[in-house]
Coordinates of N, CA and C in Angstrom, one line a residue:
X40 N -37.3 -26.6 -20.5 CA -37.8 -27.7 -19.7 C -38.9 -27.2 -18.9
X41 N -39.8 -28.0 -18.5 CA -41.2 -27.6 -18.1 C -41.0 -27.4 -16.9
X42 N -41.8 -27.2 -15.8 CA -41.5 -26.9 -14.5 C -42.1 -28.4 -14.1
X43 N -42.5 -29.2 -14.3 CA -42.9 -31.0 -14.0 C -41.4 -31.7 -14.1
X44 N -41.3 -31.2 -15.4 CA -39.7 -31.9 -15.8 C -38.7 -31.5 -15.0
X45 N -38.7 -30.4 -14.6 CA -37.8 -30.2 -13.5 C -37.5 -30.6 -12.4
X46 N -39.2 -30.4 -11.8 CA -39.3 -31.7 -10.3 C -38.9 -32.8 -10.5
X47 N -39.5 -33.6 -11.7 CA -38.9 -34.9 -11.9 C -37.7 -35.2 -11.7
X48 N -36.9 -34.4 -12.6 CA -35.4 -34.7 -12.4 C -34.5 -34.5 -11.4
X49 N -35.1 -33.5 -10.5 CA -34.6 -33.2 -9.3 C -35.5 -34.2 -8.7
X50 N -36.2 -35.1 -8.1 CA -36.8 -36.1 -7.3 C -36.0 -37.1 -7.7
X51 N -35.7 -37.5 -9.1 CA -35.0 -38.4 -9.2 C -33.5 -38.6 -9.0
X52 N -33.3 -37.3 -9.0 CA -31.0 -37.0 -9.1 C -31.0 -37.1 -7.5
X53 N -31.8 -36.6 -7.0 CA -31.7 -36.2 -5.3 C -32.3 -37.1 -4.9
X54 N -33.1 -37.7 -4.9 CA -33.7 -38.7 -4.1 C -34.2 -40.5 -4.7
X55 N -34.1 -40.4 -5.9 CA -34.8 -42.0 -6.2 C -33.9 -42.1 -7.5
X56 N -32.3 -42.1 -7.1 CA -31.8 -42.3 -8.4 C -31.4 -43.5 -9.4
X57 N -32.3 -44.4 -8.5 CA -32.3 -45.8 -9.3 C -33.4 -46.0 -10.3
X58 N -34.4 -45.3 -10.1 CA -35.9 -45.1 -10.3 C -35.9 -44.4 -11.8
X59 N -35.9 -44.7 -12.8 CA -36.2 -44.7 -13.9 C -37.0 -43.4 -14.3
X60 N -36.6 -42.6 -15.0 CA -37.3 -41.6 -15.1 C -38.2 -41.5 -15.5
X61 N -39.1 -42.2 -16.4 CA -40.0 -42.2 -17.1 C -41.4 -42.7 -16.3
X62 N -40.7 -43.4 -14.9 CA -41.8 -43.7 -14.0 C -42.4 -42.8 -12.6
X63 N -41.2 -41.4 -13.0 CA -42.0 -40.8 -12.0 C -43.0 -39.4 -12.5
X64 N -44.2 -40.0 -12.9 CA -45.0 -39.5 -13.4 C -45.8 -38.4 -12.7
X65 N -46.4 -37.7 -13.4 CA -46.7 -36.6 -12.5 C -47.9 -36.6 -11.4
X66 N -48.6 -37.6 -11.7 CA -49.4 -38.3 -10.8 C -48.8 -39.2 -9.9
X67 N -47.8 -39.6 -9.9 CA -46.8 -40.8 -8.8 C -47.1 -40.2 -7.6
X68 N -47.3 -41.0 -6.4 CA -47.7 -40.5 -5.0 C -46.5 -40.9 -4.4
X69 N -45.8 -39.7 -4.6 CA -43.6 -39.7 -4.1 C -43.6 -39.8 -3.0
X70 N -44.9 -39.6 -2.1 CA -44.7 -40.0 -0.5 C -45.0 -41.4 -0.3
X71 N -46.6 -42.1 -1.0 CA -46.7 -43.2 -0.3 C -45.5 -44.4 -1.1
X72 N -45.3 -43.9 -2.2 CA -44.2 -45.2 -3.1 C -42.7 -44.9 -2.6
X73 N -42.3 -43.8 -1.1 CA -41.1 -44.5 -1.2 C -39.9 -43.2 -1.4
X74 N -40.4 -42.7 -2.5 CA -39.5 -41.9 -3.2 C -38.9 -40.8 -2.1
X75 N -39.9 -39.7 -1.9 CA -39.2 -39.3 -0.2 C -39.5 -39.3 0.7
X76 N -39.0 -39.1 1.9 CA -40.1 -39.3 3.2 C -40.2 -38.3 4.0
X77 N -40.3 -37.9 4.9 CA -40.4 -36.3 5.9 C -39.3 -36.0 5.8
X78 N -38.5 -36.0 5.9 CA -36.6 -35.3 6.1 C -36.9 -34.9 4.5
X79 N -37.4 -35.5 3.4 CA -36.8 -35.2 2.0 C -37.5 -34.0 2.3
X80 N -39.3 -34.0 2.4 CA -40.1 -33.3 2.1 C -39.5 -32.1 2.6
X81 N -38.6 -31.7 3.8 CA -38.2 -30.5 4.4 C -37.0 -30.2 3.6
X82 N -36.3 -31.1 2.9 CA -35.5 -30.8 2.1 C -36.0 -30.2 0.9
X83 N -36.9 -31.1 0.5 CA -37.3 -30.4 -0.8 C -38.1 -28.9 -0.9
X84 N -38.8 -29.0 0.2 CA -39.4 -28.0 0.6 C -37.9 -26.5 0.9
X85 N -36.7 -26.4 1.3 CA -35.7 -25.6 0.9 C -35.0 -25.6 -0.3
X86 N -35.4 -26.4 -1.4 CA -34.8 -26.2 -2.8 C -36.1 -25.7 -3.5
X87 N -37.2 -25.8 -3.3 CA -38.4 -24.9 -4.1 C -38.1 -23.5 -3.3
X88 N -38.1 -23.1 -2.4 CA -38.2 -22.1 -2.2 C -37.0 -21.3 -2.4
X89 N -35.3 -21.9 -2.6 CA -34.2 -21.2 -3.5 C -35.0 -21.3 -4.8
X90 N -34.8 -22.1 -5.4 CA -34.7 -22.3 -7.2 C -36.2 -21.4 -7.4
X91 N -37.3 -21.4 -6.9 CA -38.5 -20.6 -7.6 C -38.6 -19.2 -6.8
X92 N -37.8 -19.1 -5.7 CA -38.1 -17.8 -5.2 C -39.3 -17.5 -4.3
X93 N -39.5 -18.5 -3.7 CA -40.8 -18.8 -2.6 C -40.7 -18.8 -1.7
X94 N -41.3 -18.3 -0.5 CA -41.1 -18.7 0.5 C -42.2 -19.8 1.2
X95 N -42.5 -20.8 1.3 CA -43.2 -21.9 1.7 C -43.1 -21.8 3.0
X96 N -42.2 -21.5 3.8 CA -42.1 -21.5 5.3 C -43.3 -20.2 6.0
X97 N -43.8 -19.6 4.8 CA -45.0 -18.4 5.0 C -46.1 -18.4 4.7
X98 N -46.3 -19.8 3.5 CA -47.4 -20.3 3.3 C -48.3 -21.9 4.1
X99 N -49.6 -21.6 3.6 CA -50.4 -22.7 4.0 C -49.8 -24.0 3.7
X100 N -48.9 -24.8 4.3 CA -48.4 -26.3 3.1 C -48.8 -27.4 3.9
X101 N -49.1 -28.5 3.0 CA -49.5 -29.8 3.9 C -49.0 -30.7 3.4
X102 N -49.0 -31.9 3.7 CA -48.2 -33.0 3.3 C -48.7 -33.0 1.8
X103 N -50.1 -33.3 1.7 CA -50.5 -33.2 0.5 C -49.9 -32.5 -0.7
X104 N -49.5 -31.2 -0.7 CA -48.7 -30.6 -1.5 C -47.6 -31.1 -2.0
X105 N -47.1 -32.0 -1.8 CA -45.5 -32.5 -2.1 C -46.2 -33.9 -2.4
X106 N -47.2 -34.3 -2.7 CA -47.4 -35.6 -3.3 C -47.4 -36.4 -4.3
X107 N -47.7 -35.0 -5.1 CA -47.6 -35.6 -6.6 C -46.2 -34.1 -7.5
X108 N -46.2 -34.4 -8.0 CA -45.6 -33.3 -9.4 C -46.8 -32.5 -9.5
X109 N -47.7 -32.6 -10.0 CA -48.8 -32.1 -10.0 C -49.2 -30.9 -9.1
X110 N -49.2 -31.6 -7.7 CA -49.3 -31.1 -6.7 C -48.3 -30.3 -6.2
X111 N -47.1 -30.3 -6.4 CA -46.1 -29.6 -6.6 C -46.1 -28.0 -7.3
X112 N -46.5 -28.3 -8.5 CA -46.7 -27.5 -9.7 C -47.5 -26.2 -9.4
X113 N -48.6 -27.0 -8.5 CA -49.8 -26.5 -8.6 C -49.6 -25.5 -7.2
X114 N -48.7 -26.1 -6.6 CA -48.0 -25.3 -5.0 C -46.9 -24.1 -5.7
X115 N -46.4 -24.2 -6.2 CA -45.5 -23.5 -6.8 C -46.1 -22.4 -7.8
X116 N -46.7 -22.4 -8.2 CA -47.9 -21.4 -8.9 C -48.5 -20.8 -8.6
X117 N -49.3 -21.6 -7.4 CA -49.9 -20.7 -6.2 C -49.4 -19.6 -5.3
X118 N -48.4 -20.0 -5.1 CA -47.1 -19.4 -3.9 C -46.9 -18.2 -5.0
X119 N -46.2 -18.3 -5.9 CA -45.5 -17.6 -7.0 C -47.3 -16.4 -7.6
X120 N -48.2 -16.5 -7.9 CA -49.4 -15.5 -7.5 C -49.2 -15.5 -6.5
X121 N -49.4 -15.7 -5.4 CA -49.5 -14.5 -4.3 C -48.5 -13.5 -4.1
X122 N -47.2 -14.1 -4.6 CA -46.2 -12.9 -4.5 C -45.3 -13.2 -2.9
X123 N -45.5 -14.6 -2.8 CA -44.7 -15.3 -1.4 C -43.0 -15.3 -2.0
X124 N -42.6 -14.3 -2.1 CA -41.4 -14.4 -2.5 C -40.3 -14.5 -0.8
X125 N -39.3 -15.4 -1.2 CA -38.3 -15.5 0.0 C -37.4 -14.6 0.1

């Protein structure tokens, strides 16, 4: 499973489980449509940094980062080169 597919399924099992999986694309804006809202994002923000081994609470993060899959991906990669391990 890809690391997209993963968020996906985790955004949707944990937070939008009505939401059809095929619609949360990796460009979906999961903040402005709904999907999570600040409480998730601090949520979610402690399950990336168990499951990938990051620590985010040591990096630069902005709302923006948790917006898309994408943007996720692309935070999680980043984090993971530098060597921000938790």
């Amino acid at each position: 499973m890809s690391l997209c597919d993963e968020l996906r399924t985790h955004l949707r099992t944990v937070y939008a489980p009505d939401v059809p999986l095929e619609q949360i694309t990796d460009d979906l804006d999961v903040l402005h449509n709904g999907v999570i809202d600040s409480l998730g994002v601090l949520r979610l923000m402690a399950w990336l940094d168990q499951r990938y081994d990051i620590a985010l609470s040591n990096a630069d993060v902005t709302l923006d980062d948790f917006r898309t899959i994408s943007s996720m991906t692309a935070l999680i990669e980043r984090e993971k080169s530098a060597g921000r391990h938790s």
